[in-house]
């Protein structure tokens, strides 16, 4: 270190251009460029980090090159590199003096070196996202003086030009605290831990621009006008954006998806500008910088996962894959009318009633499911075609649908919210017929009957017979060559009757009661309705229908306890009116009367008869 370097110390956080400028001023030079010319280096080269000029300056001062490295601001095309971080020209203020008046005042009082030249220019003052002095809680001041090209980067000369108004600058200082994005930028420039791992993986200028744009979109809408924001509001936007993204990529994805929440219920288009506003415009049309590709990739991934984008669309370039289909896009691709496709999706349960009320472009389904559904819908058969394909009559066909042997493509109209003609997949129908054919046990159809005849003769249902065939429970199944589908199937009626016959419940039918009591149908009905003859519901083992019957125990108990006047008169060989008068004279009254027929307690009758 020589006497020149001893005039003033090179301070931590100072730019090399500021140090050179202060040395020039301390040596009596009007500007640093003359100082550099006399000593054999270019001040402009020093200010933009030209390595040969930095080496010359270090040699002139007789200091190691490495001691000046922290203050070097290198310029590469439109990029500035400081503290190993990249910032664009838009993020730097290098054409005007930018400083904290309180720091300038403190420097002159507290720093070392020749008086009058102790105040120095910080690296941080060049960085626009750093808007406030954290030590003094004041907004940084940007001079409104237009520099002569000779004085650009010349900190000491430009600061001296503010000397006459310096007291006014101190008085007019505006209180301002650093926003969270500024603290993040300061941490990265200082090589400190930031706590934002994802943002650390992208260049600093990308992280700054992303946070500022997201914050402005959050506070002022996606079509915000940056020119309408003052410095304080820009700071608020920067902090808001950083707070949204600080925890990582997933937070950015969540924010992007929150922008898409309005899409299903809106009527606008699904272009990037309409959905993401200035963020998309900037990345798509205002910069081609590949450093922003990680941001573009995330936005593209979120868009493809939430919007019906596919080949033919553009989102940061041509879209080559499809993850979601809308009713509209599927209609165009597969040739199915959108109204019909929407009804089918709604009736199949793939789309909720709420979603089905949306426009065709906003009814979404994953691409594979929609493609499969739309292809099947396009090739499906209507009811007449499906009946002909199966060889089934109207009643048979409806039974197949009712019992789930075949299913309509898009739901059953009779059970759907939206009226839609039922259609059936030929593939599904073919598989159903294939299962029936696989049950065939022989080719001889002599003595066998068609399904219609079997159902009538065996007293069973069509669905039961189909179930027996598909379940492989029949020994004799053949096909009649002159018919197709179901109509060709031939079965043994006796075998089906045996398989479908129910278990005999051994109860007494009401018809049989007429013979056993004996009594007329009117009397039997009165006994049942009056609760004198307890009944139950049992399935007829042959007809398969539910019928009203009397259990054997209940019938025996009734017969042992009661006897009708008609039965007594028949047993005694007399007339009912004569026997009735005799019993009345003996003081024996009927227990109850059913349809004008008296019923007596059998024990009382037996006691009277044996007493004579």
Coordinates of C-alpha atoms in Angstrom, one line a residue:
X1 CA 0.0 0.0 0.0
X2 CA 1.4 3.4 -1.0
X3 CA 0.7 6.9 0.1
X4 CA -2.1 7.3 -2.4
X5 CA -4.0 4.4 -0.9
X6 CA -3.3 5.7 2.6
X7 CA -5.2 8.9 1.9
X8 CA -8.6 7.2 2.2
X9 CA -9.6 3.6 3.3
X10 CA -11.5 1.3 1.0
X11 CA -14.6 0.7 3.0
X12 CA -16.7 -2.5 3.2
X13 CA -19.6 -2.4 0.8
X14 CA -18.1 0.4 -1.2
X15 CA -17.9 0.3 -5.0
X16 CA -14.5 0.5 -6.6
X17 CA -15.7 3.4 -8.7
X18 CA -16.6 5.3 -5.5
X19 CA -13.2 4.7 -4.0
X20 CA -11.4 5.9 -7.1
X21 CA -13.7 8.9 -7.3
X22 CA -12.9 9.9 -3.7
X23 CA -9.2 9.5 -4.2
X24 CA -9.4 11.7 -7.3
X25 CA -11.3 14.4 -5.4
X26 CA -8.9 14.2 -2.4
X27 CA -6.0 14.7 -4.9
X28 CA -7.7 17.9 -6.2
X29 CA -9.1 16.5 -9.5
X30 CA -12.4 17.8 -10.9
X31 CA -13.5 14.4 -12.0
X32 CA -12.2 10.8 -11.8
X33 CA -11.7 10.4 -15.5
X34 CA -8.8 12.9 -15.5
X35 CA -7.3 11.2 -12.5
X36 CA -7.4 7.9 -14.3
X37 CA -6.0 9.4 -17.5
X38 CA -3.0 10.8 -15.6
X39 CA -2.3 7.6 -13.8
X40 CA -2.7 5.4 -16.9
X41 CA -6.1 3.6 -16.5
X42 CA -9.6 4.3 -17.7
X43 CA -12.1 5.2 -15.0
X44 CA -15.0 4.0 -17.2
X45 CA -13.4 0.6 -17.5
X46 CA -12.9 0.5 -13.7
X47 CA -16.6 1.5 -13.2
X48 CA -17.9 -1.4 -15.4
X49 CA -15.5 -4.0 -14.0
X50 CA -13.1 -4.2 -16.9
X51 CA -10.5 -6.6 -15.5
X52 CA -7.3 -5.0 -17.0
X53 CA -8.4 -1.6 -15.6
X54 CA -9.0 -3.1 -12.2
X55 CA -5.6 -4.7 -12.2
X56 CA -3.9 -1.4 -13.2
X57 CA -5.8 0.4 -10.4
X58 CA -4.7 -2.2 -7.8
X59 CA -1.1 -1.9 -9.0
X60 CA -1.2 1.9 -8.8
X61 CA -2.4 1.6 -5.2
X62 CA 0.0 -1.2 -4.5
X63 CA -2.7 -3.4 -3.0
X64 CA -3.8 -6.9 -3.9
X65 CA -6.3 -7.2 -6.6
X66 CA -8.4 -9.4 -4.4
X67 CA -8.8 -6.6 -1.8
X68 CA -10.8 -4.6 -4.4
X69 CA -12.9 -7.5 -5.7
X70 CA -15.9 -6.9 -3.3
X71 CA -16.4 -3.5 -4.8
X72 CA -16.3 -4.4 -8.5
X73 CA -19.5 -4.0 -10.5
X74 CA -19.0 -5.9 -13.8
X75 CA -21.1 -5.1 -16.8
X76 CA -21.7 -7.8 -19.4
X77 CA -23.9 -6.6 -22.2
X78 CA -27.1 -5.6 -20.4
X79 CA -26.2 -7.4 -17.2
X80 CA -24.5 -6.2 -14.1
X81 CA -22.6 -8.6 -11.8
X82 CA -21.9 -7.6 -8.2
X83 CA -21.1 -9.9 -5.3
X84 CA -21.4 -12.8 -7.8
X85 CA -25.1 -12.0 -8.4
X86 CA -26.7 -10.8 -11.6
X87 CA -29.0 -7.8 -12.0
X88 CA -30.2 -6.2 -15.2
X89 CA -29.8 -2.5 -16.0
X90 CA -33.4 -2.1 -15.1
X91 CA -32.6 -3.1 -11.5
X92 CA -29.6 -0.8 -11.2
X93 CA -29.4 3.0 -10.9
X94 CA -26.0 4.0 -12.4
X95 CA -27.0 7.2 -14.3
X96 CA -27.9 9.3 -11.2
X97 CA -26.6 9.7 -7.8
X98 CA -28.5 7.5 -5.3
X99 CA -27.8 7.7 -1.6
X100 CA -28.9 8.0 2.1
X101 CA -28.2 11.5 3.3
X102 CA -27.9 10.3 6.9
X103 CA -25.2 7.8 6.0
X104 CA -23.3 10.5 4.1
X105 CA -23.4 12.6 7.2
X106 CA -22.3 9.8 9.5
X107 CA -19.5 8.8 7.1
X108 CA -18.0 12.3 7.2
X109 CA -18.1 12.2 11.0
X110 CA -17.1 8.6 11.8
X111 CA -15.0 7.2 8.9
X112 CA -11.3 7.5 8.5
X113 CA -9.2 9.3 5.9
X114 CA -8.9 12.9 4.7
X115 CA -11.8 15.1 5.8
X116 CA -14.3 16.1 3.2
X117 CA -13.9 12.9 1.3
X118 CA -14.9 10.3 3.8
X119 CA -18.5 9.7 2.5
X120 CA -18.5 6.7 0.1
X121 CA -20.9 5.1 -2.4
X122 CA -22.4 1.8 -1.4
X123 CA -23.0 -1.2 -3.7
X124 CA -26.4 -1.4 -2.2
X125 CA -27.3 2.1 -3.3
X126 CA -27.0 1.1 -6.9
X127 CA -29.6 -1.7 -6.5
X128 CA -33.1 -0.4 -7.1
X129 CA -34.9 -3.2 -5.1
X130 CA -33.0 -1.8 -2.1
X131 CA -35.2 1.3 -1.5
X132 CA -34.6 2.1 2.1
X133 CA -31.6 2.5 4.4
X134 CA -32.1 -0.1 7.1
X135 CA -29.8 1.8 9.5
X136 CA -31.7 5.1 9.4
X137 CA -35.2 3.9 8.4
X138 CA -35.2 6.4 5.5
X139 CA -36.0 6.1 1.8
X140 CA -32.9 6.4 -0.4
X141 CA -32.7 9.6 -2.4
X142 CA -32.2 9.6 -6.1
X143 CA -30.8 12.9 -7.4
X144 CA -32.8 14.8 -9.9
X145 CA -29.7 16.2 -11.5
X146 CA -28.9 15.1 -15.0
X147 CA -25.2 14.0 -15.1
X148 CA -22.9 15.1 -17.7
X149 CA -21.4 12.0 -19.3
X150 CA -18.0 13.0 -17.9
X151 CA -19.4 12.6 -14.3
X152 CA -21.3 9.3 -14.7
X153 CA -20.2 6.8 -11.9
X154 CA -18.2 9.7 -10.2
X155 CA -19.6 9.5 -6.7
X156 CA -17.5 12.2 -5.0
X157 CA -18.0 14.7 -7.8
X158 CA -21.8 14.2 -7.9
X159 CA -22.1 14.3 -4.1
X160 CA -20.2 17.6 -4.1
X161 CA -22.8 18.9 -6.5
X162 CA -25.5 18.3 -3.9
X163 CA -23.6 20.1 -1.2
X164 CA -25.7 23.3 -1.5
X165 CA -29.0 21.5 -1.0
X166 CA -27.8 18.9 1.4
X167 CA -29.5 20.4 4.5
X168 CA -32.8 20.4 2.5
X169 CA -32.3 16.7 1.6
X170 CA -31.9 15.9 5.2
X171 CA -35.0 17.8 6.2
X172 CA -37.0 16.3 3.4
X173 CA -36.0 12.7 4.1
X174 CA -39.0 10.3 4.0
X175 CA -39.2 7.6 6.7
X176 CA -39.3 4.1 5.1
X177 CA -38.6 0.6 6.4
X178 CA -37.1 -2.1 4.2
X179 CA -39.6 -4.5 2.6
X180 CA -39.0 -8.3 2.8
X181 CA -37.8 -8.5 -0.8
X182 CA -35.1 -5.9 0.0
X183 CA -33.9 -7.9 3.0
X184 CA -33.7 -11.0 0.8
X185 CA -31.7 -9.1 -1.9
X186 CA -29.3 -7.7 0.8
X187 CA -28.8 -11.2 2.2
X188 CA -27.9 -12.6 -1.2
X189 CA -25.6 -9.8 -2.0
X190 CA -24.0 -10.2 1.4
X191 CA -23.6 -14.0 1.0
X192 CA -25.9 -14.7 4.0
X193 CA -28.5 -17.3 4.5
X194 CA -31.8 -16.2 2.9
X195 CA -34.2 -19.0 4.1
X196 CA -35.7 -19.1 0.5
X197 CA -34.2 -22.2 -1.1
X198 CA -36.2 -22.1 -4.3
X199 CA -35.7 -18.4 -5.0
X200 CA -32.0 -19.0 -4.4
X201 CA -31.8 -21.4 -7.3
X202 CA -32.7 -18.8 -9.9
X203 CA -30.7 -15.6 -10.8
X204 CA -31.3 -12.7 -8.5
X205 CA -32.8 -10.5 -11.2
X206 CA -35.3 -13.2 -12.1
X207 CA -36.3 -13.6 -8.4
X208 CA -36.7 -9.9 -8.0
X209 CA -38.7 -9.4 -11.1
X210 CA -40.9 -12.4 -10.3
X211 CA -41.6 -11.2 -6.7
X212 CA -42.4 -7.6 -7.9
X213 CA -44.8 -8.8 -10.6
X214 CA -46.6 -11.3 -8.5
X215 CA -46.9 -8.8 -5.7
X216 CA -48.3 -6.1 -8.0
X217 CA -50.7 -8.6 -9.5
X218 CA -51.9 -9.5 -6.0
X219 CA -52.4 -5.9 -4.9
X220 CA -53.6 -4.3 -8.1
X221 CA -54.9 -7.1 -10.3
X222 CA -53.2 -9.0 -13.1
X223 CA -53.4 -6.1 -15.5
X224 CA -51.7 -3.6 -13.2
X225 CA -50.0 -0.5 -14.7
X226 CA -46.5 -0.3 -13.2
X227 CA -46.2 3.3 -14.2
X228 CA -49.0 4.2 -11.9
X229 CA -47.2 2.9 -8.8
X230 CA -45.1 5.2 -6.7
X231 CA -41.9 4.1 -4.9
X232 CA -43.7 3.3 -1.6
X233 CA -46.3 1.2 -3.4
X234 CA -43.6 -0.6 -5.4
X235 CA -42.0 -1.5 -2.2
X236 CA -45.3 -2.8 -0.8
X237 CA -45.8 -4.9 -4.0
X238 CA -42.2 -6.3 -3.8
X239 CA -42.7 -7.3 -0.2
X240 CA -46.1 -8.9 -0.9
X241 CA -44.7 -10.9 -3.8
X242 CA -41.8 -12.1 -1.8
X243 CA -44.0 -13.1 1.1
X244 CA -46.1 -15.2 -1.3
X245 CA -43.1 -17.0 -2.8
X246 CA -40.6 -17.2 -0.1
X247 CA -41.4 -20.7 1.0
X248 CA -40.8 -22.3 -2.4
X249 CA -42.1 -23.5 -5.7
X250 CA -45.3 -24.9 -4.4
X251 CA -46.3 -21.5 -3.1
X252 CA -45.8 -20.1 -6.6
X253 CA -47.9 -22.9 -8.1
X254 CA -50.6 -22.3 -5.5
X255 CA -50.7 -18.6 -6.4
X256 CA -50.9 -19.5 -10.1
X257 CA -53.8 -21.8 -9.5
X258 CA -55.6 -19.2 -7.5
X259 CA -55.5 -17.0 -10.7
X260 CA -57.3 -19.9 -12.4
X261 CA -60.1 -20.2 -9.9
X262 CA -62.1 -17.6 -11.9
X263 CA -61.7 -19.5 -15.2
X264 CA -64.6 -22.1 -14.7
X265 CA -67.1 -19.4 -13.8
X266 CA -66.0 -16.7 -16.2
X267 CA -66.7 -16.3 -19.9
X268 CA -63.4 -14.9 -21.0
X269 CA -60.8 -16.8 -23.1
X270 CA -58.1 -19.0 -21.6
X271 CA -55.1 -17.3 -23.1
X272 CA -52.1 -16.7 -20.9
X273 CA -52.6 -12.9 -20.9
X274 CA -56.3 -13.2 -19.8
X275 CA -55.4 -15.6 -17.0
X276 CA -52.0 -14.3 -15.7
X277 CA -52.0 -10.7 -17.2
X278 CA -48.7 -8.8 -17.0
X279 CA -46.8 -11.8 -15.7
X280 CA -47.5 -13.8 -18.9
X281 CA -47.1 -10.8 -21.2
X282 CA -43.7 -10.1 -19.8
X283 CA -42.4 -13.7 -20.1
X284 CA -44.0 -14.4 -23.5
X285 CA -43.4 -11.1 -25.3
X286 CA -41.1 -8.8 -23.5
X287 CA -38.1 -11.1 -22.8
X288 CA -36.6 -14.2 -24.4
X289 CA -34.1 -14.6 -21.6
X290 CA -33.6 -18.3 -20.9
X291 CA -33.0 -17.6 -17.2
X292 CA -36.8 -17.2 -16.9
X293 CA -37.4 -20.7 -18.3
X294 CA -37.9 -22.3 -14.9
X295 CA -40.7 -19.8 -14.2
X296 CA -42.2 -20.4 -17.7
X297 CA -42.0 -24.2 -17.2
X298 CA -43.9 -23.9 -13.9
X299 CA -46.6 -21.7 -15.4
X300 CA -46.9 -24.0 -18.4
X301 CA -47.2 -27.0 -16.2
X302 CA -49.9 -25.4 -14.0
X303 CA -51.8 -24.3 -17.1
X304 CA -51.7 -27.7 -18.8
X305 CA -52.9 -29.3 -15.5
X306 CA -55.9 -26.9 -15.1
X307 CA -56.9 -25.8 -18.6
X308 CA -58.0 -27.7 -21.7
X309 CA -54.9 -26.9 -23.7
X310 CA -53.7 -29.2 -26.3
X311 CA -51.9 -29.5 -29.7
X312 CA -52.8 -26.4 -31.7
X313 CA -52.8 -24.1 -28.7
X314 CA -49.9 -21.8 -27.7
X315 CA -48.6 -21.2 -24.2
X316 CA -45.0 -20.0 -24.2
X317 CA -44.8 -21.8 -27.5
X318 CA -46.8 -24.5 -29.2
X319 CA -48.5 -27.0 -26.9
X320 CA -47.6 -30.6 -27.7
X321 CA -49.5 -32.6 -25.1
X322 CA -53.0 -32.6 -23.6
X323 CA -53.9 -33.3 -20.0
X324 CA -57.4 -32.0 -19.9
X325 CA -60.2 -32.0 -22.4
X326 CA -63.2 -29.7 -22.3
X327 CA -66.5 -30.7 -23.8
X328 CA -65.8 -28.2 -26.6
X329 CA -62.3 -29.5 -27.4
X330 CA -63.4 -33.1 -27.3
X331 CA -66.4 -32.3 -29.5
X332 CA -64.1 -30.8 -32.1
X333 CA -61.6 -33.6 -32.0
X334 CA -63.9 -36.6 -31.9
X335 CA -66.9 -35.2 -33.8
X336 CA -69.6 -35.6 -31.1
X337 CA -72.1 -32.7 -30.7
X338 CA -71.2 -30.8 -27.5
X339 CA -74.7 -30.7 -26.2
X340 CA -75.1 -34.5 -26.4
X341 CA -71.6 -35.0 -25.0
X342 CA -72.4 -32.8 -22.0
X343 CA -75.7 -34.7 -21.3
X344 CA -73.9 -38.0 -21.5
X345 CA -71.2 -36.9 -19.1
X346 CA -73.7 -35.5 -16.7
X347 CA -75.9 -38.6 -16.7
X348 CA -72.9 -40.9 -16.3
X349 CA -71.9 -39.1 -13.2
X350 CA -68.5 -38.0 -14.6
X351 CA -69.7 -34.3 -14.4
X352 CA -71.6 -32.8 -11.5
X353 CA -74.8 -31.0 -11.9
X354 CA -73.1 -27.7 -11.0
X355 CA -70.4 -28.2 -13.7
X356 CA -72.9 -29.2 -16.3
X357 CA -74.4 -25.7 -16.1
X358 CA -71.1 -24.2 -17.3
X359 CA -70.2 -23.4 -20.9
X360 CA -68.8 -26.2 -23.1
X361 CA -65.2 -24.8 -22.8
X362 CA -65.3 -25.0 -18.9
X363 CA -66.6 -28.5 -18.4
X364 CA -63.3 -30.3 -17.9
X365 CA -62.2 -33.9 -17.6
X366 CA -58.9 -35.6 -17.8
X367 CA -57.9 -36.2 -21.4
X368 CA -57.7 -40.0 -21.3
X369 CA -61.2 -40.4 -19.7
X370 CA -62.8 -37.8 -22.0
X371 CA -61.2 -39.4 -25.1
X372 CA -62.4 -42.8 -24.1
X373 CA -65.9 -41.5 -23.4
X374 CA -66.1 -39.4 -26.6
X375 CA -64.9 -42.2 -28.8
X376 CA -67.4 -44.6 -27.4
X377 CA -70.1 -41.9 -27.7
X378 CA -69.2 -41.4 -31.4
X379 CA -69.4 -45.1 -32.2
X380 CA -72.3 -46.0 -29.9
X381 CA -75.7 -47.5 -31.0
X382 CA -79.1 -46.1 -30.3
X383 CA -81.8 -48.3 -28.8
X384 CA -83.3 -49.8 -32.0
X385 CA -79.7 -50.5 -33.3
X386 CA -78.8 -52.1 -29.9
X387 CA -81.9 -54.3 -29.9
X388 CA -81.2 -55.5 -33.4
X389 CA -77.6 -56.1 -32.5
X390 CA -78.6 -58.3 -29.5
X391 CA -81.6 -59.9 -31.2
X392 CA -83.8 -58.9 -28.3
X393 CA -87.4 -57.8 -28.1
X394 CA -88.5 -54.6 -26.4
X395 CA -89.4 -56.2 -23.1
X396 CA -86.3 -58.4 -23.1
X397 CA -84.1 -55.4 -23.9
X398 CA -85.5 -53.3 -21.1
X399 CA -85.0 -56.2 -18.6
X400 CA -81.3 -56.4 -19.6
X401 CA -80.9 -52.7 -18.9
X402 CA -82.9 -52.8 -15.7
X403 CA -80.9 -55.6 -14.2
X404 CA -77.5 -54.2 -15.3
X405 CA -76.6 -56.9 -17.8
X406 CA -76.0 -54.0 -20.3
X407 CA -75.5 -50.4 -19.5
X408 CA -76.4 -47.3 -21.5
X409 CA -73.4 -45.1 -22.5
X410 CA -74.0 -42.0 -20.5
X411 CA -76.6 -43.3 -18.0
X412 CA -80.2 -44.4 -18.1
X413 CA -82.5 -41.7 -19.4
X414 CA -85.4 -42.7 -17.1
X415 CA -83.1 -42.1 -14.1
X416 CA -81.2 -39.1 -15.3
X417 CA -81.4 -35.4 -14.7
X418 CA -81.1 -34.5 -18.3
X419 CA -83.1 -36.1 -21.1
X420 CA -80.8 -37.9 -23.5
X421 CA -81.4 -40.7 -25.9
X422 CA -79.8 -43.8 -24.5
X423 CA -76.9 -45.2 -26.5
X424 CA -74.9 -48.4 -26.1
X425 CA -71.3 -49.3 -26.8
X426 CA -71.1 -52.0 -29.4
X427 CA -68.0 -53.3 -27.6
X428 CA -70.0 -53.8 -24.4
X429 CA -72.8 -55.5 -26.3
X430 CA -70.4 -57.7 -28.1
X431 CA -68.8 -58.7 -24.8
X432 CA -72.2 -59.5 -23.3
X433 CA -73.1 -61.8 -26.3
X434 CA -69.7 -63.4 -26.0
X435 CA -70.4 -64.3 -22.4
X436 CA -73.7 -65.9 -23.4
X437 CA -72.1 -67.9 -26.3
X438 CA -69.3 -69.1 -23.9
X439 CA -72.0 -70.9 -21.9
X440 CA -73.2 -73.0 -24.9
X441 CA -72.8 -76.8 -24.2
X442 CA -73.9 -78.3 -27.4
X443 CA -75.1 -77.8 -31.0
X444 CA -78.3 -80.0 -30.9
X445 CA -81.3 -77.7 -30.3
X446 CA -84.0 -80.3 -30.9
X447 CA -86.6 -80.4 -28.1
X448 CA -85.3 -77.1 -26.7
X449 CA -87.1 -73.8 -26.4
X450 CA -86.4 -70.2 -27.0
X451 CA -85.9 -67.8 -24.0
X452 CA -89.4 -66.4 -24.5
X453 CA -90.9 -69.9 -24.3
X454 CA -88.8 -70.9 -21.4
X455 CA -89.9 -67.9 -19.4
X456 CA -93.5 -68.6 -20.1
X457 CA -93.4 -72.3 -19.4
X458 CA -91.1 -72.3 -16.4
X459 CA -92.9 -69.4 -14.7
X460 CA -89.7 -67.5 -14.1
X461 CA -88.3 -64.2 -15.1
X462 CA -86.2 -63.3 -18.1
X463 CA -83.5 -61.9 -15.9
X464 CA -83.3 -65.2 -13.9
X465 CA -82.7 -67.2 -17.0
X466 CA -80.0 -64.8 -18.3
X467 CA -78.4 -65.0 -14.8
X468 CA -78.4 -68.9 -15.0
X469 CA -76.7 -68.8 -18.4
X470 CA -74.0 -66.3 -17.5
X471 CA -73.4 -68.2 -14.3
X472 CA -72.8 -71.4 -16.1
X473 CA -75.5 -73.2 -14.1
X474 CA -77.3 -74.9 -17.0
X475 CA -76.3 -78.2 -18.5
X476 CA -78.1 -77.7 -21.8
X477 CA -77.5 -74.6 -23.8
X478 CA -77.6 -74.5 -27.6
X479 CA -77.8 -72.0 -30.4
X480 CA -80.4 -72.0 -33.2
X481 CA -78.5 -71.2 -36.5
X482 CA -81.3 -69.2 -38.1
X483 CA -81.4 -66.5 -35.4
X484 CA -78.9 -64.0 -34.0
X485 CA -78.0 -62.9 -30.5
X486 CA -80.3 -63.7 -27.7
X487 CA -83.0 -65.0 -30.1
X488 CA -80.7 -67.9 -31.0
X489 CA -80.4 -69.3 -27.5
X490 CA -82.2 -72.6 -26.8
X491 CA -82.7 -74.1 -23.4
X492 CA -84.4 -77.1 -21.7
X493 CA -87.6 -75.9 -20.0
X494 CA -87.6 -78.7 -17.4
X495 CA -84.0 -77.9 -16.4
X496 CA -84.8 -74.2 -16.0
X497 CA -88.0 -74.9 -14.1
X498 CA -86.0 -77.1 -11.7
X499 CA -83.3 -74.4 -11.3
X500 CA -85.8 -71.6 -10.7
X501 CA -88.4 -73.4 -8.6
X502 CA -88.6 -72.0 -5.1
X503 CA -88.7 -73.9 -1.8
X504 CA -92.1 -75.1 -0.8
X505 CA -93.3 -73.1 2.1
X506 CA -95.9 -75.8 3.2
X507 CA -98.4 -73.2 4.2
X508 CA -102.1 -73.3 3.6
X509 CA -103.4 -71.0 0.8
X510 CA -106.6 -69.1 1.2
X511 CA -108.1 -71.2 -1.6
X512 CA -107.2 -74.4 0.2
X513 CA -108.8 -73.0 3.4
X514 CA -112.1 -72.9 1.6
X515 CA -112.0 -76.7 1.3
X516 CA -110.4 -77.4 4.7
X517 CA -112.7 -75.4 7.0
X518 CA -114.9 -75.6 4.8
X519 CA -116.2 -72.1 4.1
X520 CA -116.9 -69.8 1.2
X521 CA -114.4 -67.3 -0.2
X522 CA -116.4 -64.5 1.5
X523 CA -116.1 -66.1 4.9
X524 CA -112.4 -66.8 4.5
X525 CA -111.8 -63.2 3.6
X526 CA -113.8 -62.1 6.6
X527 CA -111.8 -64.4 8.9
X528 CA -108.5 -62.9 7.6
X529 CA -109.6 -59.3 7.6
X530 CA -111.0 -59.6 11.1
X531 CA -107.7 -61.0 12.4
X532 CA -109.3 -64.3 13.5
X533 CA -107.1 -66.3 11.0
X534 CA -103.5 -65.0 11.2
X535 CA -101.7 -64.9 7.9
X536 CA -98.2 -64.4 6.5
X537 CA -96.6 -63.5 3.2
X538 CA -94.7 -66.2 1.4
X539 CA -93.3 -66.6 -2.1
X540 CA -95.1 -69.0 -4.4
X541 CA -92.6 -71.7 -5.2
X542 CA -93.9 -72.0 -8.8
X543 CA -95.3 -68.6 -9.8
X544 CA -92.6 -66.8 -7.8
X545 CA -95.1 -64.2 -6.6
X546 CA -95.7 -63.2 -3.0
X547 CA -99.0 -64.6 -1.7
X548 CA -101.0 -64.5 1.5
X549 CA -101.0 -67.9 3.3
X550 CA -101.7 -69.4 6.8
X551 CA -98.9 -71.3 8.5
X552 CA -99.8 -74.9 9.4
X553 CA -99.5 -74.3 13.1
X554 CA -101.9 -71.3 13.0
X555 CA -104.4 -73.3 10.9
X556 CA -104.3 -76.3 13.3
X557 CA -104.7 -74.0 16.3
X558 CA -107.7 -72.3 14.7
X559 CA -109.4 -75.5 13.8
X560 CA -108.9 -77.0 17.3
X561 CA -110.4 -73.9 19.0
X562 CA -113.2 -72.8 16.7
X563 CA -115.9 -74.4 14.5
X564 CA -118.4 -72.8 12.2
X565 CA -122.2 -73.2 12.5
X566 CA -122.1 -74.5 8.9
X567 CA -119.6 -77.3 9.8
X568 CA -121.6 -78.2 12.9
X569 CA -124.9 -78.4 11.0
X570 CA -123.3 -80.5 8.2
X571 CA -121.8 -82.9 10.8
X572 CA -125.1 -83.2 12.7
X573 CA -127.2 -83.6 9.5
X574 CA -129.4 -80.7 10.4
X575 CA -130.1 -77.2 9.1
X576 CA -128.1 -74.2 10.4
X577 CA -131.2 -72.3 11.5
X578 CA -132.5 -75.2 13.6
X579 CA -129.0 -75.8 15.2
X580 CA -128.6 -72.1 15.8
X581 CA -131.9 -72.0 17.8
X582 CA -131.0 -75.1 19.8
X583 CA -127.6 -73.6 20.8
X584 CA -129.2 -70.3 21.7
X585 CA -131.7 -72.1 23.9
X586 CA -128.8 -74.0 25.6
X587 CA -127.1 -70.6 26.3
X588 CA -124.2 -71.2 23.9
X589 CA -123.3 -68.0 22.0
X590 CA -120.9 -67.7 19.1
X591 CA -117.4 -66.3 19.8
X592 CA -117.5 -64.2 16.6
X593 CA -119.3 -63.9 13.4
X594 CA -117.5 -63.7 10.0
X595 CA -119.6 -62.8 6.9
X596 CA -122.8 -63.7 8.7
X597 CA -121.4 -67.1 9.7
X598 CA -121.2 -67.7 13.5
X599 CA -118.1 -69.4 14.9
X600 CA -118.3 -71.2 18.3
X601 CA -115.7 -72.4 20.7
X602 CA -115.2 -76.1 19.9
X603 CA -114.8 -77.0 23.6
X604 CA -118.2 -75.6 24.5
X605 CA -119.9 -77.4 21.7
X606 CA -118.3 -80.7 22.7
X607 CA -119.3 -80.2 26.3
X608 CA -122.9 -79.6 25.3
X609 CA -123.1 -82.6 23.0
X610 CA -121.7 -85.0 25.5
X611 CA -124.0 -83.7 28.3
X612 CA -127.1 -84.9 26.5

